[in-house]
Coordinates of C-alpha atoms in Angstrom, one line a residue:
X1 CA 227.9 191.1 47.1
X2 CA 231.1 189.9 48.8
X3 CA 229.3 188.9 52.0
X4 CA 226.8 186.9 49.8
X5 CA 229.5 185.2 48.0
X6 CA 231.4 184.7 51.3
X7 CA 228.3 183.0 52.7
X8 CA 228.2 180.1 49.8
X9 CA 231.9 179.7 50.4
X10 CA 231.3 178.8 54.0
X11 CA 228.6 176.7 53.1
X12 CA 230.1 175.2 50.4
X13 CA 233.2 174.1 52.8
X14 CA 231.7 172.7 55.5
X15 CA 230.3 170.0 53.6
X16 CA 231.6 166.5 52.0
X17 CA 232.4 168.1 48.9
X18 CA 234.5 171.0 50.6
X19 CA 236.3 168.3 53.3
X20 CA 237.3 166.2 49.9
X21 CA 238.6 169.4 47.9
X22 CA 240.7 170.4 51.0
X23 CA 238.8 174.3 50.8
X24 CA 239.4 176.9 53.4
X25 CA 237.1 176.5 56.0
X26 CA 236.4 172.9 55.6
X27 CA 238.0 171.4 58.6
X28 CA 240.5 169.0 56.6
X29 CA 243.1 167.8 58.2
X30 CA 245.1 170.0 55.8
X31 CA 243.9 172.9 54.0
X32 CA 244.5 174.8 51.4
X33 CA 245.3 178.2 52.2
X34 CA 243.5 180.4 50.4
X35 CA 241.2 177.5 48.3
X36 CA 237.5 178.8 47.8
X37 CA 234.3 177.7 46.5
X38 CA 234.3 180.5 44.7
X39 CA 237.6 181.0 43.4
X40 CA 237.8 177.5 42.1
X41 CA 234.9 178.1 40.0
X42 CA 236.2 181.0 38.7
X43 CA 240.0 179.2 37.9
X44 CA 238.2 176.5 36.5
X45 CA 236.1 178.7 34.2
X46 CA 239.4 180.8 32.9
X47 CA 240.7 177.5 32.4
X48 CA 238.1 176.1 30.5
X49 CA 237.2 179.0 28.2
X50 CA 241.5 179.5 27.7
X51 CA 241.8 175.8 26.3
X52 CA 238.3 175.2 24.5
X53 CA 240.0 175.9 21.2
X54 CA 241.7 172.7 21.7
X55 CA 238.3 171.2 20.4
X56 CA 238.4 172.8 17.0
X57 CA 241.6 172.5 16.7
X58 CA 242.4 169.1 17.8
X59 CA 239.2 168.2 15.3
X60 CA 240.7 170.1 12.5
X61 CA 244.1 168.6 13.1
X62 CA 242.8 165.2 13.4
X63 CA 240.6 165.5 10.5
X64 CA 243.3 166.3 7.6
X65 CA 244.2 162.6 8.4
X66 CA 241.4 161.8 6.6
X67 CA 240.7 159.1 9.2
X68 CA 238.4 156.4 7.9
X69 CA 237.5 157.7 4.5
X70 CA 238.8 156.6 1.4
X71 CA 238.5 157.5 -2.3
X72 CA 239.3 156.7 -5.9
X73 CA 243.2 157.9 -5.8
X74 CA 243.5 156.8 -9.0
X75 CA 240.6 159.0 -10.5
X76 CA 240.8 162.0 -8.1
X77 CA 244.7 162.3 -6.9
X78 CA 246.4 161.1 -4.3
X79 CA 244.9 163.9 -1.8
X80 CA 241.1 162.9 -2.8
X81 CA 240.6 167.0 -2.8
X82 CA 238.1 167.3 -5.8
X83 CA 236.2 164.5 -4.6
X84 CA 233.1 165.7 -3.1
X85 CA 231.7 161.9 -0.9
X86 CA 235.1 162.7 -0.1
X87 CA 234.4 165.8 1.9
X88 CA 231.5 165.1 3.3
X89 CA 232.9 162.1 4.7
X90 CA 235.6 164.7 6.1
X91 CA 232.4 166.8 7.2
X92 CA 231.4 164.1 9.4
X93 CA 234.4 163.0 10.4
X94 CA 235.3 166.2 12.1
X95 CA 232.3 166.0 14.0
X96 CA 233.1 162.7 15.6
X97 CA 236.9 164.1 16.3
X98 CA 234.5 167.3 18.3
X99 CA 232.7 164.7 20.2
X100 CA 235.3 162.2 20.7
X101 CA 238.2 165.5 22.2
X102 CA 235.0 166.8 24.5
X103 CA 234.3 163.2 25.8
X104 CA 237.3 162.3 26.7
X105 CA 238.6 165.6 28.0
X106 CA 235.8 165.7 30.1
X107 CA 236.2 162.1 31.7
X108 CA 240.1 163.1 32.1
X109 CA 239.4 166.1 33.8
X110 CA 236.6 164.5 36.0
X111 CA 239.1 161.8 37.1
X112 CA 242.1 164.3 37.7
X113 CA 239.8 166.2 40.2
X114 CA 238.1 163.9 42.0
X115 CA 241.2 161.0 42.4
X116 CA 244.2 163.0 42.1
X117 CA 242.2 166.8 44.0
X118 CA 244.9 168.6 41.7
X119 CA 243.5 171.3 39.8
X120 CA 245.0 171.0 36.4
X121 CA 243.0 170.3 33.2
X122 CA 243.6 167.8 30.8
X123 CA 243.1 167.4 26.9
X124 CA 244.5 165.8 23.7
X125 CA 248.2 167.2 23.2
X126 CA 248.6 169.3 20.7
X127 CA 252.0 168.3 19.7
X128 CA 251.4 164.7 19.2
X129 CA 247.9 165.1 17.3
X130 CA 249.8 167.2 14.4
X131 CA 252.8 164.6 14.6
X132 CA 250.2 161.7 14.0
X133 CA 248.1 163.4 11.5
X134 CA 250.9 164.7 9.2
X135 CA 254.0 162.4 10.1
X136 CA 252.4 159.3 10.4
X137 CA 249.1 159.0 8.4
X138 CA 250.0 162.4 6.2
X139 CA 247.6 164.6 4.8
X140 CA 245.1 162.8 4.1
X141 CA 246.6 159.1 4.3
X142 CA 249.1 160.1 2.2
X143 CA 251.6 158.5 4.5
X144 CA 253.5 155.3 4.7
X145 CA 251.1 154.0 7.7
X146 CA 247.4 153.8 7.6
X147 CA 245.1 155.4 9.9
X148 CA 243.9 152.2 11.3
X149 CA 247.1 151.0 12.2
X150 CA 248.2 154.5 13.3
X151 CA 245.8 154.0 16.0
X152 CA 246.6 150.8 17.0
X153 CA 250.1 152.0 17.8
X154 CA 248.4 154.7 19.8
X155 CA 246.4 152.4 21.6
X156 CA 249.2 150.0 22.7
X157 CA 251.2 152.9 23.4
X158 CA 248.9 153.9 25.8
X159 CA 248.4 150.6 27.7
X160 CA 252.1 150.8 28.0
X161 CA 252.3 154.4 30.0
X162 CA 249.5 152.9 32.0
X163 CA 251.3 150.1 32.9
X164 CA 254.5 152.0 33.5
X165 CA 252.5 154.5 36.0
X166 CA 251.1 151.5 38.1
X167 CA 254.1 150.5 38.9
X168 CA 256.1 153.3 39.2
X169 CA 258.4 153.0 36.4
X170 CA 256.7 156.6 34.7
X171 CA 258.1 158.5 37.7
X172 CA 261.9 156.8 37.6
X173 CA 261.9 157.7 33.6
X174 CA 260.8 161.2 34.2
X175 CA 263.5 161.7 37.1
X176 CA 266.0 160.4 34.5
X177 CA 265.0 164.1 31.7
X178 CA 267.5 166.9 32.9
X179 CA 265.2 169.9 34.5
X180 CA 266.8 172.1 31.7
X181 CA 264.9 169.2 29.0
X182 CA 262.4 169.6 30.8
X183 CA 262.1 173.5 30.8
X184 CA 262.5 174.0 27.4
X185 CA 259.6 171.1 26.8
X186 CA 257.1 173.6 28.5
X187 CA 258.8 176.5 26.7
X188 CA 258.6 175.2 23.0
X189 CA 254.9 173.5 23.6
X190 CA 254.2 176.9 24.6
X191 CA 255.6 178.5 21.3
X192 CA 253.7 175.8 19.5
X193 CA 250.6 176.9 20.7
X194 CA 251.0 180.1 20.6
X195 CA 251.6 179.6 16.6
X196 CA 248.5 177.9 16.1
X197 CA 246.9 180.9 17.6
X198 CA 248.2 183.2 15.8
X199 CA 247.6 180.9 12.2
X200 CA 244.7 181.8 10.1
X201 CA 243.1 177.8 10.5
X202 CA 242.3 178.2 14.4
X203 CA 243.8 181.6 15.4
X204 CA 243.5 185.3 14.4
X205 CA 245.5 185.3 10.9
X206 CA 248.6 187.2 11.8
X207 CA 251.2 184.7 10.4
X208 CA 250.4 183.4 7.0
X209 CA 252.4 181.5 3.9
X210 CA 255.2 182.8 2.0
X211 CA 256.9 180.8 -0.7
X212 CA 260.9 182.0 0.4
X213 CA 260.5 182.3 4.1
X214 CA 257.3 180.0 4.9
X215 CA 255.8 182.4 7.3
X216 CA 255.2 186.1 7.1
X217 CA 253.6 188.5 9.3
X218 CA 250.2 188.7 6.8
X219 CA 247.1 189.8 8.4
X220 CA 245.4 189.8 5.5
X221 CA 241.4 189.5 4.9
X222 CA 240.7 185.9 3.9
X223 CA 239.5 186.9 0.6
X224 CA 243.2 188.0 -0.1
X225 CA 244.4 184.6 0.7
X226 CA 245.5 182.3 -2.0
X227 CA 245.2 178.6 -2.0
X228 CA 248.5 178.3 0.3
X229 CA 247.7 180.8 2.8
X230 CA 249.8 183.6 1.6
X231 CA 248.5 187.2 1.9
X232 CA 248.1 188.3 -2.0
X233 CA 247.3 192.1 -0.5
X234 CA 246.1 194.0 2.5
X235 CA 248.9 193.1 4.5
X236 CA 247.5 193.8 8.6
X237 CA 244.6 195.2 7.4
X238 CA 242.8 191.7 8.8
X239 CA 239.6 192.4 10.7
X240 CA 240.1 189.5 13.0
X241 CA 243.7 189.8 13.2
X242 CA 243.1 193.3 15.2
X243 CA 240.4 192.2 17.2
X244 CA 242.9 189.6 18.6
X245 CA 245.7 192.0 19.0
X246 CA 242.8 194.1 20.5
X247 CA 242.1 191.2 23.4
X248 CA 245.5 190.8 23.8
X249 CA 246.1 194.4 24.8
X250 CA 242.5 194.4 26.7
X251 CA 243.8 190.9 28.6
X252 CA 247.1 192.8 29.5
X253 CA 245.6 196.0 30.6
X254 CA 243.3 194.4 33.6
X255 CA 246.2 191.6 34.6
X256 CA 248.2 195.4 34.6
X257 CA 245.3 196.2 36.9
X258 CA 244.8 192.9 39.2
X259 CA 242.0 192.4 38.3
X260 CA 239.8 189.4 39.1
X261 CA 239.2 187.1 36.1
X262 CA 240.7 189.2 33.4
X263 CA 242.1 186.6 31.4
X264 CA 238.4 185.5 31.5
X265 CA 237.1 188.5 31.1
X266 CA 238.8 189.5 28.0
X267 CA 238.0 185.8 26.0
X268 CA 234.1 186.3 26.8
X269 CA 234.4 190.0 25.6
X270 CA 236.3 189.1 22.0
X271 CA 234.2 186.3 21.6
X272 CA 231.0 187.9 21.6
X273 CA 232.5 191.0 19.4
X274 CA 233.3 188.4 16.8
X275 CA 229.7 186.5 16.8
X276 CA 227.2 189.0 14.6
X277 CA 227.9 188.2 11.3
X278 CA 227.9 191.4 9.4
X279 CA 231.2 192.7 10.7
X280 CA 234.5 192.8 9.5
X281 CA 235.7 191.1 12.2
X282 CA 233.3 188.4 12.7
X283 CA 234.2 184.2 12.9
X284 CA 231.2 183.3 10.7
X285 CA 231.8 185.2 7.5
X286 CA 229.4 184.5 4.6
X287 CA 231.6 181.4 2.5
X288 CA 230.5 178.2 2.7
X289 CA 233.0 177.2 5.5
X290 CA 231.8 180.3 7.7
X291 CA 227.8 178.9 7.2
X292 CA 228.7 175.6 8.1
X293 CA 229.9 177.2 11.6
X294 CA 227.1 179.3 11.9
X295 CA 224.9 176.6 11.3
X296 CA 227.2 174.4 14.4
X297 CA 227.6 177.4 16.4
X298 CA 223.7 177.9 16.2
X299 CA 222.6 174.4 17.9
X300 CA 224.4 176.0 21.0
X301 CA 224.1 172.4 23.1
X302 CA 224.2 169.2 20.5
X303 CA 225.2 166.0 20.7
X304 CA 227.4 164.4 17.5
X305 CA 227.5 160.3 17.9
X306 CA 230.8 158.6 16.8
X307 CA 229.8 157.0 13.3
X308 CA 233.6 157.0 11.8
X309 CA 236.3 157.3 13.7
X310 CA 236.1 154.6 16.2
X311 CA 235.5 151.6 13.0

């Protein structure tokens, strides 16, 4: 098995592709140590799986906007909750955001490798997307700046960064942050994330609501959840919410071990434990929300145009 894997590596450097990449073996004028066919694909596969929630999330973020859709305020609240076009304009503006984080994720990532050769990913922050949904447009558009405009800010603020990085300016401005700014950027985008994952909207349910201290450790089943997320009863007794403290501890145990892909590894195993349906612990229960993802997560490969969010 090694030897047959060792043989594509070889083959797989000598050529233009491996000479570009820099891989071990490839006669580049400077190698990287270490850099295989094989072990790229496997990086880039830990990689991908590890940050694929982003498009759910991102979407679901994105989504309580309300982006293009309007209603009656006047008739049905300010929110536009009980209005049912309402939702299903929701409905398919969610599947645009989908589309729209995988497109452009994919063309960032494409460039990043094949310009820059560094092997880092790239996708939608996660800190800005909740900022601009809940901050700037509100829940949906219940904010002092419309979605339309909200957009054109982000569009111009864009063409300014991309300016700033032609001609140098975005590396003088990033010299200027202190290192210590800089460190406790990554640490607190790091927290942030890790408290979406461990939400009940795109994570395994261990924090929850709670009307005096905001968050609790719930754990709850969703059918003990009220309309604000707080656990009514059954505190930790969540099916999901142990199957992620489950692939935690299973992650931990073969990174204790060395072992090759494990972060890998223990998504792929979680993720197919949580798939049949008539579990405790599955992602698709039987509500109407968990049908509408069966029914996505059943297409397997689909294609979503942009109707919405682009008008």
């Amino acid at each position: 098995m090694t030897s047959w894997i060792d043989r594509i590596n070889t083959r797989v450097a000598r050529t233009p592709f491996g000479r570009w990449f820099r891989l071990e073996g490839s006669g580049a004028k400077i190698e990287r140590a270490g850099s295989k066919f094989s072990i790229e694909l496997r990086a880039g596969l830990t990689t991908f799986i590890a940050m694929a929630y982003i498009i759910s999330t991102n979407a679901l973020i994105l989504t309580d906007s309300g982006g293009t859709c309007d209603c009656d305020r006047e008739k049905y609240g300010p929110t536009c909750d009980t209005d049912p076009a309402y939702s299903s304009c929701l409905q398919e503006i969610k599947l645009d955001m989908i589309t729209a984080t995988c497109a452009i994720s994919c063309m960032a990532c494409i460039l990043m490798g094949s310009l820059a050769n560094l092997p880092i990913a790239l996708a939608p922050g996660m800190g800005l997307n909740a900022y601009f949904a809940y901050t700037v447009v509100g829940y949906h558009g219940t904010g002092k700046v419309s979605y339309r405009n909200a957009l054109s800010a982000v569009c111009i603020e864009g063409l300014i960064f991309f300016v700033l990085s032609v001609v140098g300016l975005r590396q003088w401005f990033a010299r200027l942050i202190p290192l210590s700014l800089k460190t406790a950027t990554a640490s607190g985008i790091g927290i942030y994330l890790a408290f979406i994952g461990l939400q009940s909207s795109a994570g395994i349910g261990l924090i929850t609501g709670n009307s005096a201290t905001l968050v609790e450790l719930g754990g709850c089943p969703p059918g003990y959840r009220d309309e604000n997320n707080v656990c009514t009863a059954h505190h930790m007794e969540g099916g999901p919410t142990w199957l992620g403290v489950l692939g935690l501890m299973l992650i931990g145990t073969m990174l204790l071990y060395r072992l090759k892909g494990a972060i890998l590894i223990g998504i792929v195993i979680i993720a197919i434990i949580s798939w049949p349906r008539p579990t405790a612990v599955t992602y698709f229960p039987y509500t109407p929300s968990g049908d509408e993802a069966f029914n996505f997560f059943k297409k397997v490969v689909t294609f979503h145009p942009i109707k919405r969010t682009l008008a």
